[in-house]
Structures are given as structure tokens and as C-alpha cells.
């Protein structure tokens, strides 16, 4: 807490597009009073000042190189509460698409014979490196959910991140289901909270918010197959943001079968 | 009560005259289908719609409803939710009308629910007679909801260029007299109505393989049916079935606060027995721990539990859940399969 | 076939006005830590109103901005003095917020809800209480009423178990009861420590210390869901009729008035028909235990 | 006298970059802008994914110019697959593009640049010292974001834009509402021009080659040819002749050079090259800001952004008027004419010219990609500017030098997170 009684919060970014930080700035458009409720002591994208005595750390971006780990650990040491901000931090996000190709090939493709100059490894969620208290899912995060999380933390509550799937919100919006329109969608197994924004704008949910706690994967894959997807296309659907999770699950299954 | 006639061309004027005094709601085109929406341009109304994703229930029991506001500055000052608007709902199909009658019972029996009732008392229901089935998913005829002799304020039947109007209540009669140009039905119009009604019934198939009065006992006998486990394998637990259902009324209650953390509101939001969390208590114990048990609960509620508590079936055969389900779990399919199983076992 | 118990309300909630969802505000008089995670709150109603509850009933307790949680009334109606007590274990959002309250603070209340124990049916009977852990909190209300009407009851036996010695709640009262000759008290802990000289083992290990007259005994258990099956077996093993066995079925609850659906056990709503049930009434319900 | 300036992670820019300046004995020894942002490998990540996903993946290159990346990506795929956009789709694309341009420019000039001039460390103290300025910025940003939201669902990672058109269409009432707000918003736009016209812009002069897209009939944002202030003009497909990307060791971002050692892209380049096509109200604003091409003061890149705010607001009104006149008609995306191919998509995102170059296989999967990011193109020029600026400010205290250098970096509105999407040029 600072002297004015406002908890000090800091924002950090790792490998990301900074769209979640931008969404934080956007959330001020309708709620400038946020600045009265917390004291922001670090926010590189928006300010030059730097305070090191933060209580809550919002971390954007995934961990993609060994040197990120030390920085993450330092933040964890200082912060009483660590919140993963957005899909990159929460899931590894779109950065984990790298997984689908052997890493050397990726580096080679982009940097050619200079590949050795750059330090990088498989992208991973920050939870793979430090304990994370809460997460705000989404690529990008949802403004309202960000504000609700801040309020919940101030009240000493768990942030109200839903455990139910996107279909719940999609139905409440009375969208015609994409499956009815001959398209496909990851909504049934994806964590809600985005107000089903993608199906509402005519596009498949791509699972940017990660999976619900107990998804019925086998049934979901059957649904996708029934709507004409090949196994390869189903893998593609499952890996836009969640390659890390899908891979973890496969490895888990492999190790239990051993 | 007496039968009235209103010309189709008069409906637009009827709504125009209502608009200053009422929130007018009815089926309009939306997302390639239809939806009950607030109407600002009477020309948008589609009384010959097929079905909607969400039932008109959403105007009586909104997906998110303010229960009261609070100001916590000095320990708690409460302010009840806003006054409800007088509302006319046009185009309620008879299945949905039966569903609203059930909701009326649910929210009146025991501790009456002021939030629901405040809106309900200010709502005028104008139902329409269905003359062709919505699609292959509806099974209203099997559920006994293909017609209604009560529950509406006004009831319209399409006679071609005019609607026959049944008056179901004083509220309906007053509305008709004050806002619409109608006349008494002539004998030949009464005849036409009878003809229309008798022609419609054969067009609707029975979809249950047994009489609906056997449904409650069928379900009691089926508590241990292997079917539930099969459904559990398939069910995605997306809760689409309950969210679109006109008779589902389970809810959650949540607090929302402003950024000052002092002012806020308590809201009621739709909940679903199909979601993992629904029956989970602190410590993680879930009293219906898998999808199979939750599906069983859903169907027993529809065909038995609600009947036990409120003397009306909890399913009106609208078919919405069947349309919404991605893995083809449908009441007709489930009920018929349970019936088949009991037949094989020689139980019923 | 599943049975449909026919349960008629025995007590009307007093503090549910027309606005069934709006809490009234009581004021906290005292707060006492009674277990590692448990605090006992003494609360007075505005204008010195009395709660007039029955043992076994509960309140929906509100912290505006955080939410509501169902909490049993832990004090006996026979000792109201214009106040009542609730014992709250800190497990989540609402219960943590309740724990942050101090004496003098306001607290939102709705209820009391549910049936209490049908105490008039118990009079003249021997009473066997077997609460586990936090289960003593709701049962304490009934126990104290029985003690206050001691002459109207036969034997009073209390078997109480907790996980560890510090988790035994209401130690002062336990000590008092231990000293009374008209209560047979047996305590047990799942895991002992250096201070503990009593019985070690789950609560069912206490049954070997007692004998009862099954025809004339009312047995009551309140505790975590996992405990019930075993305690019920003990009760029935002693020959106590199912209709004389009572238990408290706690479920997630939101409204308290039989509508929100969370507490539904097959066709009944635990908040309305319960949370106290006789075993006879619910044994046919697939989802009860 | 020797000084070393080492700004670790320059703040108030998008992404991570360090300034390293070393002066010994009054001589500039070293002057570098290190990009230390983590490499991201988007081009490689695209390989093997269906082309329909490409714009969703590449919008994640940058949250600030997400719509720009999506647009360049879609244009690349559309060129590769022979897709012809309907007029309505083109209008909608332009409208949402303006939304992003406005959002990004407002963010940059108000939240990142203005604090330097108003003597505060960031927008947060600015909110207490100049609340009306911050509230105006937030209002303008909200309107900008809402333009994107109405057309494509949201600004950061637009949803409804797809190869061949859109999957969702704005309602007439939504467009009318935006139009009304844009008209009302003119007051905020004017106040913005006045505010920035009153700021003491640092004097600095270094002519360079200004590179941008150009179109015959409009101030180019989407599509067009490449034009440079040194007189070159070439089709977008030949972008490599201009960009000449090369790797330098101190940076995870690639550098570029054309006719000189470096060139500049961005609002100032567009202003210099396409001034005549600005909306009359934008030209008026330029006059107020004292700008007439060719402007060679890099700091005025931010002022050129102010001019573009006026232009984009006015052009957005015109586009909405045209859409409203014809009515918005939901339509299926334009058909794909060939199964695979190669295409170059170009647009002028807030920070300058952006190129996406795609190769799509017969099976509809991406086989190669190359993205040229504006900030990369500017890095060499930024270093040259720093080398020119340092001797002018050598006698200032280190803190002041540091601030001046940071201000110079910020003038470029560098988007470092974008710029690390370097890649090898040859494919397959
Ligand atoms: C009839 C009844 C009597 C109870 N009596 C007591 C008592 O005397 N003392 C005591 O400490 N606890 C009692 N409980 C349990 C108490 O209600 C829960 O521990 C409490 O609701 C948890 O809420 P929370 O917000 O702190 O926890 P969270 O885990 O943050 O709760 C999340 C949500 O789950 C719901 N929930 C979780 N667990 C339960 C539960 N067991 N019952 C109902 N809702 C739950 C709550 O509504 C809450 O909104 C009783 C429960 C019931 C049903
Ligand atoms: S469109 Fe997607 S999210 Fe919406 S109901 Fe269908 S499957 Fe669910
Ligand atoms: S619909 Fe799916 S992809 Fe879109 S924002 Fe929601 S969770 Fe993410
Ligand atoms: S259960 Fe299905 S068919 Fe029955 S009323 Fe509900 S939505 Fe309609």
C-alpha cells in the first residue's frame, strides 16, 4: 500500500504484441476513476517513472528465452499478487505456434545464417516459470474483465473469470450458431468472458481464452469431424493459442500410458 | 369471451398507437432467423415467424436483472431495482405461453418473487396460434401445448387477410378497445376460424412414442438407465440447452461494484444445472459430479420434478434445446429411447 | 421409483419481507476466534428484534459488494437475549469478508430459512448427537435448547470428532459439558498431538463407547458430506429407526426460497424442505448422500 | 569530457529498445539504438497454417497496429488468390483503418509525446496536472476505437475482416451514430491542433529520403505504389529494391537502406510525399502547425500525425456518408479465383509503410511469408539522426541529453514489438 492507501500496481511486458496493455489504457476511456483506486508505479508503455515497491504485478507476454526467467522471478519476489495478463502470459498464446516447427528451423527461417546471434527457446506461459495467482484470459483481454479483476482484488475476492464455455454467452446474444451456418467454432470448449465476440462478428472462436476446466475434448473433436474437418484441420483449430496446453496434455497422456 | 376481428393492415396502426405508452416486443428478423426484440418500427414485426433462439421469457426474467442497488458508504443503504416498464409482447407461440404460465407459478408459489411479478403484472401477452410446425424439432403436439385456452390477454389466429382475436382477459380487452381498430366477428368469420383450426391439427405430428401422461413415471423408472452415461459421454456441457429453454429458471446471484467499491448492485443472472460449478460447494465437492448426472437431472426436471412441485410439465415441446445442441441430445430422442428401454424391460 | 417426500414447512421465515432479496442489517456485537479458521459472531437485530428461529435454520449472510453465503444459526433460541450467534469458517470470498468484520460493523441478513429440527417430536426421547468438525456449529443451537429444557429429554449423548485437537470448536462449552453429569460426552480427533490424551480415530470409533435404547433415541448428525454414510451406518446398526435419524444436507444455495436451483436434490430444494431432514424422507433420493 | 548514456528499455514506446551513446573527449564515439525485444518469428509461425488464419495470426504482431497488419495480410492473400474486393468492402476496410490510425496517433501524441512538452513524466501525472487534456485524449481514443469496433468488432485484433471482405456488417444506426460523434468530435480535433501548434518543437534538421505509398486518387493508406522523396517510384511488388533488409548484430530487428544510408517512413514521409491529397481541413491544420513539405525536422513527425488526425476524421465522415447513401448490404466474401499463389499486400500503418508478402500453397496453407515493418525501416535513419543530434547537445547535462535522445526516439513512434519480425527474404 502506498501512503494514500491505494495499492501499488505495476505492469510488465514480455513477448507479446502489447495489445493487452493497450486494452488497459483503453479501459481508462470509460473508467478514468481507475487512477483514483490504484497507484500505477510501472507501466513502460505509458510512463517513464519506475517504482519497485508494487503489491500487484500484471504481467503481459510469454516467456520465450532463458533471460526472461530471472526477470519473472524478480517480479514474483516483490509482488504479493501476480496476475497473468492476456493469452500470451496465461497460455503462451500465439507465440507457442513456434512449437509446431522444430525450433532450429524457425530460427533458421527468420535469421538465416545469423540464427546463432539470437537467444530464444520454446514460448511458454509464465506459469511455467513462476507461480501465478490469477489470470485474465483473452487475446486481447476484455476491458470489463480487467476492471472487474482490479475491483475484485481490491475487495479481496477471486476475480470473476468464468469457468463456463463461450457458447453460454453466444446463446445469450442470440447469434445463429456458426455450426448451423456451415462454419466451425471452438466455443463449446473455450472459457467464456469475451461475450462471444468472435462468433458475434461471424468468425470462429479460436480458443484464445484457453479451455474450460473439464472440456469434453473427444466429443468436441467428433463434432468438428462431423462438420467436415480432417484430423489435421482439427489440430489446427486446437492450436492457434493453445499449442502449449495441447502439447502438455499429449505428454501427460503419453506418460500415463507408459 | 367474444371473438373479434382485426384486419392485418390494422396491426401496424395498433402498434403505432401502443408505442407511446408501452414497450412493444415481438419477433423480428435477426441474424438470419428471428428474435424477440423491442420494436421501434412496427414494420419489423414478423407474426408469421418460425421460432427464436431465446424465448420471450427474456423480457420477464432477463438474463441479467438488477435486484437492488446498494451504497456501502455507511454500512449499507439499499435501493430497490428500477420500476418495470409496461410491456406488450406480441407473437407469443402457445408453447411459450404455457412456459410463461409455468414461470408464473414458479415465481408466485411460496415466497412470491417481486422482481418477476412486477414485470409480469405490467405485461400484456398477445399470443398467436401456430398453423404449421416451426420445424422438425418441435413436438408441441405431444406435449399438449399446441393450443392454449388461457394464459393470454389476446390471442390471434391468422385468417388470411385478418386475425381472429380471442380476448383472454380484461387487460386484453381494454388494450384492444383503446388501441386497435377491431370489430366483432361475423358468423362466417367464426366459421373460417373453425376451419383454420381444424385444418391445422393434422399438419402437426406426434413425436413422442407414448402418451405424455406416462412421462413422469417413465422418468422415475429410468433413474438407473444406461442412457445417462451415454449422454454424459457426448454432452459438451455448453449449457445451450438450458439457456434457450423457455421453462428454465435457475439463477445465480452476484454483486457488482463501481470502481469506488462502495456503490454497486446485486444482480440475478441465468445459471445452468449443466455447468460444472452449479452444484459445487466450497472445498470442491460437487453433488452432481459428472455430465451424465447433470443430463439426468435436466430431463428429470423437465418431465417430473417441476411437475411434482408446480403441477405443470417442465417441457413445453418448443424444440429450442434440440436445435441448439451440437451433439443431438434432444428431449424427443431421450424420452423415446427411455420408453424403448422400459418396453424392452417390460416395466411400463 | 423415487419417493416424493411430503414435507410441510414448520416455521415461517420472519425476516423475509416483500423484497425477498434485500437483506436487513444486523450489528455485530462480539467476535471470537473459536477455531483455527472459525470465528463466532454475536449479532443483534435492529430495534432489538428477536430472530425467533428454530435450531437448524440458517440465514443468508450478505457482505454488499462481495456476495451472500448461507450460514447456520449457532445459538439456541432459548438463549436469545436479543442477540444470536453464527460460527463462520473462512473458506472463500464471502466467508473471508465476514471474517474481516469487527464488533460494531453492520452485516446483511436474510432469513431465517429452511425447516429447523422438529424439536417437539424429540421431547421425551434420548438424544444422540454426532456432529463432525464445523457441524457442531449448527447443532449447538439444538444441543443448547435441549440442555435448557433438560428435564423434557432423556439421555443426552454427544459424540464429537474433528481432524486435529485445535479444530475442535467451542472448547469452553465442551469443557462445561464435560463437567455436567447429565451429558455423556465423547471426543475424538483423526490425528492427535502432544496435548491430546483422548480417543484418536474418525468419529465412528466413538460409537463403541456408548449403548442406546434404539426405540427411544433420536440421532442427529451434521458434518461434511463424506462423513454421513459411515455415521448413518452406525446409527442404523444400533437399531435406531430411520424416521428418528436426522441430518443436515448442505448444498450450494443462492436464494434460500426454493428457486435458484442450486440446492436441488432430485425433486426437492434443500433450502426449503431442509436443510434438516429425517433419513427416512431422503433415503430414496439418489442425490442426497 | 566523456559521457556514456545508456537508456535501458526506453519508455513510452511500443516494445523494448535501448539507447547507447558514448562520447569521449568531446567526440561521438558510439551511437546506437539497440532493439532488445524478444524475437518473435511470426513469418515462420505462419508456415503450414491455413491462409484464412494469417490475418488473425499477424494482427498479433502488434496490438497497436493490429488492424494495419490484418489489412496488409489480407491484401497479400487476396493478391495471391486473385480476390477482387467489392467497393463496399474497400470502404469498410478504409473506415476501420482510419479508426486505427486515429487511435494510434492520439495515443502517441497525447500519452507518449505530450508529457515531454508539458513537463511531466507520463500521462498519469498529466491526468492530475492537465485533466482536460487527458480526458480529451481518452474521448478521441474511444471514438477511434469505436469506429474499429463497429466495423470489425474491435481495434486490437479485429475480427470481422476476412479474405474477400467481411463476416459482419455495421448497422445503419451504428454508422449514423459514429458520424454524429465524428462531427461533434471536430471540436476535440481542433483543440488538438491548437495544443500541438503551441508546443515548442525542438529545432533539428536533417534531410533524408522519405518513403511512402502513393495513389493517384487519394492520400494512400491501403495499396498503392512506393514513392520516395528522392524521386524513385516503383510498384509495391518491388518493395525489396527499397527495403534492402540486412541484419546488424546489436539488434533483433533488421535494418533497411535505399538510395542513401537510411530512409524514413511514417506520417512525416506521407505528409512530404502526398501533401496535395490531404483533406483541406488537414492542410489548414498543417498551416497552423507551420508545416509545408518538405519538412526535414524529424521531431515534427508527431505534428504530421496531428495533421493526419484531421485528415482521417474528415475522410471517415466522407466514407460513412458514402456508405449511408448506398446502404450497407451484407455480402459473402468475394470469391477466391485461384488455389495458391504469391502476393504482396502493402499499407501505410501509423508508423509507415508495411509490407506483407505471402506464398500460399495449392492446399491453402501458407508456404512462405515476409513482413517488412515500418520501425525496422526507420532504425537506420534513427541512428543517423542520433548521430546528427548528439553533437548539437553535447554540452548539455547527461540527463538532458538523455531526455533529448529519448524524445527523438519517441518522435519516430517506434513500434519495437512490430519490428522484431525480421526475416529472411528468400523463401521455400
Ligand atoms: C444451510 C447451510 C448452512 C451453512 N452453515 C454454515 C455455518 O454455520 N458456518 C460456516 O462456516 N459455513 C456454513 N455453510 C457453508 C457456507 O455457506 C460456505 O462455506 C460458503 O457459502 C462459502 O462461500 P464463500 O464465498 O466464502 O466461498 P467461495 O468458495 O468463494 O464460494 C463461492 C460461491 O460458492 C457458493 N458456495 C460454496 N460453498 C458453498 C456451500 N457449502 N454452501 C452453499 N454455498 C456455497 C457460495 O454461494 C459462493 O458464492 C453452510 C452452508 C449451507 C448450505
Ligand atoms: S457459434 Fe460457437 S460459441 Fe456460439 S453457440 Fe455455436 S459453437 Fe457455441
Ligand atoms: S470468441 Fe474465442 S477467440 Fe474470440 S475472444 Fe472469445 S475466446 Fe477468444
Ligand atoms: S426442454 Fe427443450 S423442448 Fe422442452 S421447453 Fe425446454 S427448450 Fe423447449
mmCIF file of C-alpha atoms in Angstrom, chain A residues 20 40 150-151 167 229:
data_model
loop_
_atom_site.group_PDB
_atom_site.id
_atom_site.type_symbol
_atom_site.label_atom_id
_atom_site.label_comp_id
_atom_site.label_asym_id
_atom_site.label_seq_id
_atom_site.Cartn_x
_atom_site.Cartn_y
_atom_site.Cartn_z
ATOM 1 C CA UNK A 20 -3.348 -6.177 -23.578
ATOM 2 C CA UNK A 40 0.391 2.651 -11.034
ATOM 3 C CA UNK A 150 -8.983 -4.974 -10.303
ATOM 4 C CA UNK A 151 -12.137 -4.405 -8.266
ATOM 5 C CA UNK A 167 -21.496 -20.916 -26.046
ATOM 6 C CA UNK A 229 -12.767 -31.181 -40.663
#
